[in-house]
mmCIF file of C-alpha atoms in Angstrom:
data_model
loop_
_atom_site.group_PDB
_atom_site.id
_atom_site.type_symbol
_atom_site.label_atom_id
_atom_site.label_comp_id
_atom_site.label_asym_id
_atom_site.label_seq_id
_atom_site.Cartn_x
_atom_site.Cartn_y
_atom_site.Cartn_z
ATOM 1 C CA UNK N 1 28.114 2.066 -24.037
ATOM 2 C CA UNK N 2 29.216 4.427 -20.889
ATOM 3 C CA UNK N 3 30.777 3.149 -17.764
ATOM 4 C CA UNK N 4 28.483 3.139 -14.754
ATOM 5 C CA UNK N 5 27.164 6.356 -13.038
ATOM 6 C CA UNK N 6 29.723 7.736 -11.021
ATOM 7 C CA UNK N 7 26.954 8.640 -8.309
ATOM 8 C CA UNK N 8 24.490 6.073 -8.646
ATOM 9 C CA UNK N 9 25.306 4.825 -4.670
ATOM 10 C CA UNK N 10 23.990 8.392 -3.232
ATOM 11 C CA UNK N 11 21.190 9.083 -1.820
ATOM 12 C CA UNK N 12 18.028 8.712 -3.235
ATOM 13 C CA UNK N 13 17.030 12.290 -3.165
ATOM 14 C CA UNK N 14 21.004 13.133 -3.836
ATOM 15 C CA UNK N 15 20.183 10.872 -7.083
ATOM 16 C CA UNK N 16 17.507 13.288 -8.071
ATOM 17 C CA UNK N 17 19.174 16.098 -7.675
ATOM 18 C CA UNK N 18 21.635 15.174 -10.291
ATOM 19 C CA UNK N 19 18.554 13.545 -12.367
ATOM 20 C CA UNK N 20 17.515 17.026 -12.001
ATOM 21 C CA UNK N 21 20.555 19.117 -13.418
ATOM 22 C CA UNK N 22 20.855 16.430 -16.359
ATOM 23 C CA UNK N 23 18.112 18.204 -17.623
ATOM 24 C CA UNK N 24 18.899 21.153 -16.541
ATOM 25 C CA UNK N 25 22.064 21.180 -18.476
ATOM 26 C CA UNK N 26 21.238 19.471 -21.433
ATOM 27 C CA UNK N 27 19.103 19.790 -23.955
ATOM 28 C CA UNK N 28 17.703 17.973 -27.282
ATOM 29 C CA UNK N 29 17.132 14.658 -25.720
ATOM 30 C CA UNK N 30 16.089 11.120 -26.962
ATOM 31 C CA UNK N 31 14.214 9.352 -24.299
ATOM 32 C CA UNK N 32 14.362 5.596 -24.719
ATOM 33 C CA UNK N 33 12.265 2.568 -23.079
ATOM 34 C CA UNK N 34 12.589 -1.241 -22.998
ATOM 35 C CA UNK N 35 11.987 -3.325 -25.766
ATOM 36 C CA UNK N 36 8.425 -4.358 -25.732
ATOM 37 C CA UNK N 37 7.314 -1.796 -23.890
ATOM 38 C CA UNK N 38 4.605 -2.878 -21.231
ATOM 39 C CA UNK N 39 2.459 0.119 -19.130
ATOM 40 C CA UNK N 40 5.253 1.479 -16.485
ATOM 41 C CA UNK N 41 7.984 1.594 -19.431
ATOM 42 C CA UNK N 42 5.405 3.575 -22.208
ATOM 43 C CA UNK N 43 4.073 5.960 -19.036
ATOM 44 C CA UNK N 44 7.482 6.773 -18.036
ATOM 45 C CA UNK N 45 8.723 7.381 -21.331
ATOM 46 C CA UNK N 46 5.444 9.977 -21.620
ATOM 47 C CA UNK N 47 6.125 11.653 -17.993
ATOM 48 C CA UNK N 48 9.656 11.995 -19.205
ATOM 49 C CA UNK N 49 8.240 13.724 -22.532
ATOM 50 C CA UNK N 50 5.517 16.353 -20.706
ATOM 51 C CA UNK N 51 8.330 16.820 -18.106
ATOM 52 C CA UNK N 52 10.648 18.041 -21.039
ATOM 53 C CA UNK N 53 7.743 19.735 -22.422
ATOM 54 C CA UNK N 54 7.273 21.965 -19.428
ATOM 55 C CA UNK N 55 11.015 22.858 -19.317
ATOM 56 C CA UNK N 56 10.433 24.442 -22.935
ATOM 57 C CA UNK N 57 13.200 21.695 -24.397
ATOM 58 C CA UNK N 58 13.973 19.596 -27.173
ATOM 59 C CA UNK N 59 13.053 15.754 -27.137
ATOM 60 C CA UNK N 60 12.261 12.572 -29.269
ATOM 61 C CA UNK N 61 10.698 9.818 -27.806
ATOM 62 C CA UNK N 62 11.637 6.666 -29.111
ATOM 63 C CA UNK N 63 10.868 2.908 -28.763
ATOM 64 C CA UNK N 64 12.458 -0.296 -31.095
ATOM 65 C CA UNK N 65 9.086 -1.369 -31.935
ATOM 66 C CA UNK N 66 5.618 -0.794 -32.217
ATOM 67 C CA UNK N 67 3.722 1.047 -29.247
ATOM 68 C CA UNK N 68 0.442 -1.264 -27.432
ATOM 69 C CA UNK N 69 -2.502 0.828 -29.131
ATOM 70 C CA UNK N 70 -4.263 -0.004 -25.453
ATOM 71 C CA UNK N 71 -2.134 3.110 -24.184
ATOM 72 C CA UNK N 72 -2.740 5.653 -27.103
ATOM 73 C CA UNK N 73 -5.407 8.268 -25.016
ATOM 74 C CA UNK N 74 -2.232 8.932 -22.954
ATOM 75 C CA UNK N 75 -1.284 12.291 -24.214
ATOM 76 C CA UNK N 76 2.151 12.362 -25.988
ATOM 77 C CA UNK N 77 1.159 8.807 -27.062
ATOM 78 C CA UNK N 78 1.516 9.916 -30.617
ATOM 79 C CA UNK N 79 5.059 11.618 -30.410
ATOM 80 C CA UNK N 80 6.506 8.073 -29.603
ATOM 81 C CA UNK N 81 8.324 6.376 -33.226
ATOM 82 C CA UNK N 82 9.958 3.539 -33.591
ATOM 83 C CA UNK N 83 13.088 3.279 -35.317
ATOM 84 C CA UNK N 84 12.242 2.882 -38.135
ATOM 85 C CA UNK N 85 10.983 6.511 -38.278
ATOM 86 C CA UNK N 86 14.218 7.762 -36.529
ATOM 87 C CA UNK N 87 16.265 9.577 -39.458
ATOM 88 C CA UNK N 88 18.931 6.827 -40.202
ATOM 89 C CA UNK N 89 21.147 10.447 -39.948
ATOM 90 C CA UNK N 90 20.509 11.667 -36.830
ATOM 91 C CA UNK N 91 22.473 10.798 -33.418
ATOM 92 C CA UNK N 92 21.471 11.874 -30.150
ATOM 93 C CA UNK N 93 24.306 13.044 -27.838
ATOM 94 C CA UNK N 94 21.959 13.315 -24.574
ATOM 95 C CA UNK N 95 19.952 10.242 -23.819
ATOM 96 C CA UNK N 96 17.521 9.851 -21.600
ATOM 97 C CA UNK N 97 16.495 5.755 -20.369
ATOM 98 C CA UNK N 98 13.319 4.746 -18.200
ATOM 99 C CA UNK N 99 12.699 1.681 -16.903
ATOM 100 C CA UNK N 100 15.800 -0.733 -18.326
ATOM 101 C CA UNK N 101 17.347 -2.832 -16.271
ATOM 102 C CA UNK N 102 20.323 -3.191 -18.578
ATOM 103 C CA UNK N 103 21.674 -1.276 -21.363
ATOM 104 C CA UNK N 104 20.795 -4.623 -24.040
ATOM 105 C CA UNK N 105 16.852 -3.857 -23.438
ATOM 106 C CA UNK N 106 16.800 0.076 -25.161
ATOM 107 C CA UNK N 107 17.510 -2.704 -27.991
ATOM 108 C CA UNK N 108 18.819 -1.275 -31.381
ATOM 109 C CA UNK N 109 17.355 2.345 -30.919
ATOM 110 C CA UNK N 110 20.626 2.439 -29.459
ATOM 111 C CA UNK N 111 22.254 2.817 -33.016
ATOM 112 C CA UNK N 112 20.945 6.413 -32.475
ATOM 113 C CA UNK N 113 22.512 7.653 -29.497
ATOM 114 C CA UNK N 114 25.783 9.954 -30.822
ATOM 115 C CA UNK N 115 29.505 8.120 -30.163
ATOM 116 C CA UNK N 116 30.427 10.411 -26.226
ATOM 117 C CA UNK N 117 26.413 10.305 -25.445
ATOM 118 C CA UNK N 118 25.472 10.669 -22.470
ATOM 119 C CA UNK N 119 23.037 9.320 -20.431
ATOM 120 C CA UNK N 120 20.770 9.512 -17.306
ATOM 121 C CA UNK N 121 19.128 6.288 -16.292
ATOM 122 C CA UNK N 122 16.137 5.997 -14.354
ATOM 123 C CA UNK N 123 15.093 2.568 -13.380
ATOM 124 C CA UNK N 124 13.100 0.893 -10.496
ATOM 125 C CA UNK N 125 14.387 -2.636 -11.091
ATOM 126 C CA UNK N 126 16.860 -4.137 -8.336
ATOM 127 C CA UNK N 127 19.433 -5.982 -11.332
ATOM 128 C CA UNK N 128 19.992 -2.849 -12.953
ATOM 129 C CA UNK N 129 23.762 -2.800 -13.055
ATOM 130 C CA UNK N 130 23.726 1.089 -13.230
ATOM 131 C CA UNK N 131 24.818 2.512 -16.677
ATOM 132 C CA UNK N 132 25.173 5.466 -17.984
ATOM 133 C CA UNK N 133 26.411 9.032 -16.916
ATOM 134 C CA UNK N 134 24.018 9.876 -14.270
ATOM 135 C CA UNK N 135 21.554 7.473 -12.722
ATOM 136 C CA UNK N 136 18.569 6.566 -10.361
ATOM 137 C CA UNK N 137 17.723 3.363 -9.092
ATOM 138 C CA UNK N 138 15.069 2.686 -6.353
ATOM 139 C CA UNK N 139 14.242 -0.715 -6.080
ATOM 140 C CA UNK N 140 12.105 0.016 -3.407
ATOM 141 C CA UNK N 141 9.688 1.833 -6.040
ATOM 142 C CA UNK N 142 6.553 -0.350 -7.365
ATOM 143 C CA UNK N 143 6.926 1.641 -10.958
ATOM 144 C CA UNK N 144 8.703 3.779 -12.469
ATOM 145 C CA UNK N 145 6.830 6.441 -12.956
ATOM 146 C CA UNK N 146 7.081 6.617 -8.982
ATOM 147 C CA UNK N 147 10.793 7.709 -9.180
ATOM 148 C CA UNK N 148 9.405 9.910 -11.638
ATOM 149 C CA UNK N 149 6.607 11.596 -9.776
ATOM 150 C CA UNK N 150 9.690 12.176 -6.311
ATOM 151 C CA UNK N 151 11.767 13.938 -9.928
ATOM 152 C CA UNK N 152 8.965 16.349 -11.325
ATOM 153 C CA UNK N 153 8.375 17.785 -7.674
ATOM 154 C CA UNK N 154 12.099 19.724 -7.710
ATOM 155 C CA UNK N 155 11.140 21.558 -10.548
ATOM 156 C CA UNK N 156 8.588 24.864 -10.014
ATOM 157 C CA UNK N 157 5.448 24.132 -11.328
ATOM 158 C CA UNK N 158 2.491 21.773 -10.629
ATOM 159 C CA UNK N 159 1.486 19.024 -12.283
ATOM 160 C CA UNK N 160 -1.723 18.518 -14.779
ATOM 161 C CA UNK N 161 -4.405 15.844 -15.355
ATOM 162 C CA UNK N 162 -1.851 14.927 -18.432
ATOM 163 C CA UNK N 163 0.871 13.956 -16.434
ATOM 164 C CA UNK N 164 -0.914 12.905 -13.496
ATOM 165 C CA UNK N 165 -2.716 10.061 -15.862
ATOM 166 C CA UNK N 166 0.695 9.069 -16.814
ATOM 167 C CA UNK N 167 1.829 8.407 -13.564
ATOM 168 C CA UNK N 168 -1.617 6.686 -12.163
ATOM 169 C CA UNK N 169 -1.326 3.912 -15.639
ATOM 170 C CA UNK N 170 2.431 3.146 -14.556
ATOM 171 C CA UNK N 171 1.682 2.388 -10.873
ATOM 172 C CA UNK N 172 -1.336 0.968 -11.915
ATOM 173 C CA UNK N 173 -0.150 -1.444 -14.495
ATOM 174 C CA UNK N 174 3.013 -2.605 -12.392
ATOM 175 C CA UNK N 175 0.901 -3.127 -9.860
ATOM 176 C CA UNK N 176 -1.328 -5.849 -11.036
ATOM 177 C CA UNK N 177 -4.051 -2.775 -10.096
ATOM 178 C CA UNK N 178 -2.734 -2.196 -6.974
ATOM 179 C CA UNK N 179 -2.619 -5.694 -6.031
ATOM 180 C CA UNK N 180 0.811 -6.531 -5.869
ATOM 181 C CA UNK N 181 3.017 -6.514 -2.780
ATOM 182 C CA UNK N 182 4.847 -3.580 -4.325
ATOM 183 C CA UNK N 183 2.063 -2.005 -3.025
ATOM 184 C CA UNK N 184 3.547 0.597 -0.780
ATOM 185 C CA UNK N 185 1.959 3.286 1.840
ATOM 186 C CA UNK N 186 3.416 5.672 -1.056
ATOM 187 C CA UNK N 187 2.080 4.432 -3.935
ATOM 188 C CA UNK N 188 -1.849 3.712 -2.131
ATOM 189 C CA UNK N 189 -1.231 8.084 -1.192
ATOM 190 C CA UNK N 190 0.071 8.771 -4.743
ATOM 191 C CA UNK N 191 -2.707 7.203 -6.247
ATOM 192 C CA UNK N 192 -4.732 9.146 -3.578
ATOM 193 C CA UNK N 193 -3.163 12.318 -4.878
ATOM 194 C CA UNK N 194 -3.626 11.689 -9.001
ATOM 195 C CA UNK N 195 -7.481 10.786 -8.145
ATOM 196 C CA UNK N 196 -7.558 14.283 -6.000
ATOM 197 C CA UNK N 197 -6.496 15.641 -9.423
ATOM 198 C CA UNK N 198 -9.128 14.406 -11.669
ATOM 199 C CA UNK N 199 -7.361 11.522 -12.919
ATOM 200 C CA UNK N 200 -10.116 8.657 -13.592
ATOM 201 C CA UNK N 201 -8.821 5.802 -12.479
ATOM 202 C CA UNK N 202 -12.508 3.683 -12.267
ATOM 203 C CA UNK N 203 -11.836 3.836 -16.511
ATOM 204 C CA UNK N 204 -7.901 3.463 -16.491
ATOM 205 C CA UNK N 205 -8.656 -0.059 -14.235
ATOM 206 C CA UNK N 206 -11.348 -0.471 -17.278
ATOM 207 C CA UNK N 207 -8.779 -0.161 -20.077
ATOM 208 C CA UNK N 208 -5.613 -1.638 -19.153
ATOM 209 C CA UNK N 209 -6.818 -4.726 -17.007
ATOM 210 C CA UNK N 210 -10.126 -5.760 -17.619
ATOM 211 C CA UNK N 211 -11.157 -5.329 -21.430
ATOM 212 C CA UNK N 212 -9.712 -8.619 -23.306
ATOM 213 C CA UNK N 213 -9.504 -8.378 -26.794
ATOM 214 C CA UNK N 214 -10.750 -11.362 -29.469
ATOM 215 C CA UNK N 215 -6.616 -11.915 -29.988
ATOM 216 C CA UNK N 216 -6.137 -12.308 -26.412
ATOM 217 C CA UNK N 217 -8.726 -14.794 -25.526
ATOM 218 C CA UNK N 218 -7.871 -16.803 -28.431
ATOM 219 C CA UNK N 219 -4.717 -17.262 -27.514
ATOM 220 C CA UNK N 220 -5.149 -17.443 -23.137
ATOM 221 C CA UNK N 221 -7.794 -20.455 -25.173
ATOM 222 C CA UNK N 222 -4.170 -21.808 -26.947
ATOM 223 C CA UNK N 223 -1.741 -21.378 -23.712
ATOM 224 C CA UNK N 224 -3.981 -23.123 -21.172
ATOM 225 C CA UNK N 225 -4.092 -26.114 -23.198
ATOM 226 C CA UNK N 226 -0.221 -26.540 -22.931
ATOM 227 C CA UNK N 227 -0.919 -25.234 -19.086
ATOM 228 C CA UNK N 228 1.781 -28.004 -16.984
ATOM 229 C CA UNK N 229 2.749 -28.504 -13.755
ATOM 230 C CA UNK N 230 6.614 -30.186 -12.790
ATOM 231 C CA UNK N 231 8.225 -30.408 -9.704
ATOM 232 C CA UNK N 232 5.215 -32.131 -7.784
ATOM 233 C CA UNK N 233 2.941 -28.592 -8.671
ATOM 234 C CA UNK N 234 5.384 -26.688 -7.717
ATOM 235 C CA UNK N 235 5.929 -24.593 -10.729
ATOM 236 C CA UNK N 236 3.864 -24.373 -13.598
ATOM 237 C CA UNK N 237 4.224 -23.706 -16.929
ATOM 238 C CA UNK N 238 2.266 -21.793 -20.047
ATOM 239 C CA UNK N 239 3.332 -22.303 -23.939
ATOM 240 C CA UNK N 240 3.044 -20.108 -26.800
ATOM 241 C CA UNK N 241 4.843 -21.148 -30.075
ATOM 242 C CA UNK N 242 5.334 -19.015 -33.218
ATOM 243 C CA UNK N 243 2.058 -21.291 -35.018
ATOM 244 C CA UNK N 244 0.186 -20.074 -32.583
ATOM 245 C CA UNK N 245 1.257 -16.753 -32.849
ATOM 246 C CA UNK N 246 0.640 -16.530 -36.315
ATOM 247 C CA UNK N 247 -2.935 -18.394 -36.601
ATOM 248 C CA UNK N 248 -4.125 -16.049 -34.497
ATOM 249 C CA UNK N 249 -2.660 -12.973 -35.362
ATOM 250 C CA UNK N 250 -1.722 -12.676 -31.804
ATOM 251 C CA UNK N 251 0.764 -9.511 -30.903
ATOM 252 C CA UNK N 252 2.891 -9.208 -27.266
ATOM 253 C CA UNK N 253 0.041 -7.596 -25.918
ATOM 254 C CA UNK N 254 -2.303 -10.206 -26.177
ATOM 255 C CA UNK N 255 0.019 -12.263 -23.970
ATOM 256 C CA UNK N 256 -0.130 -9.682 -21.350
ATOM 257 C CA UNK N 257 -0.962 -11.694 -17.979
ATOM 258 C CA UNK N 258 -0.925 -15.059 -19.724
ATOM 259 C CA UNK N 259 1.738 -15.961 -16.676
ATOM 260 C CA UNK N 260 -0.313 -15.145 -14.450
ATOM 261 C CA UNK N 261 -2.678 -18.287 -14.910
ATOM 262 C CA UNK N 262 0.428 -20.455 -14.531
ATOM 263 C CA UNK N 263 1.288 -18.965 -11.362
ATOM 264 C CA UNK N 264 -1.913 -18.524 -9.605
ATOM 265 C CA UNK N 265 -2.551 -21.817 -9.190
ATOM 266 C CA UNK N 266 -2.879 -23.324 -5.588
ATOM 267 C CA UNK N 267 0.191 -24.781 -4.761
ATOM 268 C CA UNK N 268 2.782 -22.952 -7.444
ATOM 269 C CA UNK N 269 5.880 -21.184 -6.214
ATOM 270 C CA UNK N 270 6.671 -19.984 -9.357
ATOM 271 C CA UNK N 271 4.960 -20.178 -12.745
ATOM 272 C CA UNK N 272 6.321 -19.536 -16.217
ATOM 273 C CA UNK N 273 5.417 -18.388 -19.733
ATOM 274 C CA UNK N 274 7.451 -19.432 -22.578
ATOM 275 C CA UNK N 275 6.765 -17.193 -25.424
ATOM 276 C CA UNK N 276 8.752 -19.334 -29.014
ATOM 277 C CA UNK N 277 9.972 -15.653 -31.288
ATOM 278 C CA UNK N 278 11.579 -17.601 -34.133
ATOM 279 C CA UNK N 279 12.533 -21.272 -34.459
ATOM 280 C CA UNK N 280 15.761 -20.183 -32.130
ATOM 281 C CA UNK N 281 14.385 -17.883 -29.766
ATOM 282 C CA UNK N 282 12.355 -17.970 -26.783
ATOM 283 C CA UNK N 283 10.996 -15.207 -24.561
ATOM 284 C CA UNK N 284 10.822 -16.511 -20.632
ATOM 285 C CA UNK N 285 8.371 -14.677 -18.400
ATOM 286 C CA UNK N 286 9.063 -16.012 -14.411
ATOM 287 C CA UNK N 287 6.701 -14.940 -11.144
ATOM 288 C CA UNK N 288 6.422 -15.858 -8.080
ATOM 289 C CA UNK N 289 4.039 -16.268 -5.637
ATOM 290 C CA UNK N 290 6.651 -15.029 -2.705
ATOM 291 C CA UNK N 291 9.266 -16.981 -1.716
ATOM 292 C CA UNK N 292 11.621 -17.425 -5.033
ATOM 293 C CA UNK N 293 13.504 -14.871 -6.106
ATOM 294 C CA UNK N 294 12.693 -15.551 -9.803
ATOM 295 C CA UNK N 295 15.233 -12.255 -10.331
ATOM 296 C CA UNK N 296 18.215 -13.883 -9.957
ATOM 297 C CA UNK N 297 17.099 -17.177 -11.381
ATOM 298 C CA UNK N 298 16.558 -14.961 -14.886
ATOM 299 C CA UNK N 299 20.009 -13.315 -14.313
ATOM 300 C CA UNK N 300 21.879 -16.446 -14.213
ATOM 301 C CA UNK N 301 20.122 -16.307 -18.217
ATOM 302 C CA UNK N 302 21.294 -12.633 -18.857
ATOM 303 C CA UNK N 303 17.987 -11.702 -17.715
ATOM 304 C CA UNK N 304 16.386 -10.259 -15.181
ATOM 305 C CA UNK N 305 13.934 -7.674 -13.105
ATOM 306 C CA UNK N 306 12.433 -8.171 -9.844
ATOM 307 C CA UNK N 307 12.209 -10.520 -6.527
ATOM 308 C CA UNK N 308 8.185 -11.318 -7.631
ATOM 309 C CA UNK N 309 7.733 -10.844 -11.889
ATOM 310 C CA UNK N 310 11.299 -11.335 -14.210
ATOM 311 C CA UNK N 311 11.999 -12.582 -17.459
ATOM 312 C CA UNK N 312 14.813 -13.587 -20.240
ATOM 313 C CA UNK N 313 15.248 -14.226 -22.970
ATOM 314 C CA UNK N 314 16.612 -18.804 -24.229
ATOM 315 C CA UNK N 315 18.145 -19.482 -27.450
ATOM 316 C CA UNK N 316 17.330 -22.798 -28.526
ATOM 317 C CA UNK N 317 13.930 -24.412 -29.154
ATOM 318 C CA UNK N 318 10.870 -24.378 -26.801
ATOM 319 C CA UNK N 319 11.350 -27.709 -25.428
ATOM 320 C CA UNK N 320 14.923 -26.639 -24.853
ATOM 321 C CA UNK N 321 14.153 -24.012 -23.074
ATOM 322 C CA UNK N 322 11.559 -25.490 -21.344
ATOM 323 C CA UNK N 323 13.233 -28.085 -19.679
ATOM 324 C CA UNK N 324 16.687 -26.079 -18.989
ATOM 325 C CA UNK N 325 14.518 -23.055 -16.601
ATOM 326 C CA UNK N 326 12.263 -25.822 -15.522
ATOM 327 C CA UNK N 327 15.484 -27.349 -14.294
ATOM 328 C CA UNK N 328 17.018 -24.152 -13.239
ATOM 329 C CA UNK N 329 14.009 -23.211 -10.943
ATOM 330 C CA UNK N 330 13.575 -26.257 -9.589
ATOM 331 C CA UNK N 331 16.948 -26.458 -8.416
ATOM 332 C CA UNK N 332 16.039 -23.463 -6.880
ATOM 333 C CA UNK N 333 13.370 -24.561 -5.227
ATOM 334 C CA UNK N 334 15.092 -27.683 -3.527
#
């Protein structure tokens, strides 16, 4: 991995200018986002792809695993390759990572980086460790697409509907439909500009926030049956084991938003979702009602994220992970 970006502590505008220079200087980019990508990660990947396409640059879009099919209407979706689709003998010297709080979140796609690669790190997580040759880190941004939208303004061409739809999708999904505290006046002004551009906001909200698959309903039923409360009702948890996932045929995408059912109960300060990956690995999602910085808690377990939304991976059984995390959250509450 490359050392921390030397110029990432400059002003936001200086970071954007350095990112612009990085893109102009090099060619043949690999664009990556975090494993198990969400709406912002996918939209950011595609928005950078659109930008590179407009600049006449060569590029490859990639992610370690499968991409949620519900985003297939976005420009360039079919161009995103999984790790298994990338030629084994191909290695990239110039990389752009988006929405990855730390290098490890890129996953095994980093195996396709050349030995002396240069990397541009674009992200909005406060816990980002500023890896890479260049970095644009804006923790005040509601989503990574917000940063990319600002970056695109530095280039001499106008946004079109394809690009605008990618940006709007990232904003929509990472703000919970413009409901979270990250929904700033700037976010709403950007959304308004994109609607004027022709983006179909209501259709995107229906597709990404309202519509549910049969598998989502089934996994929600199973998850709610495990709903439990801890520490005088200040912590709520939901768990999903591998047997449930296998029986239902659910994907990681089908569990999107499940943690909110734990967080949204009146009186709960922190909601937790425990997703068992295998007998000794559990993915934990944290959601805060506002008084607890869950990113700091996730960091104690090697994870990260935002003040009100974070995640980590625990090595151990499902029961061990629940006990360990609930105890740590309880300590922070007290």
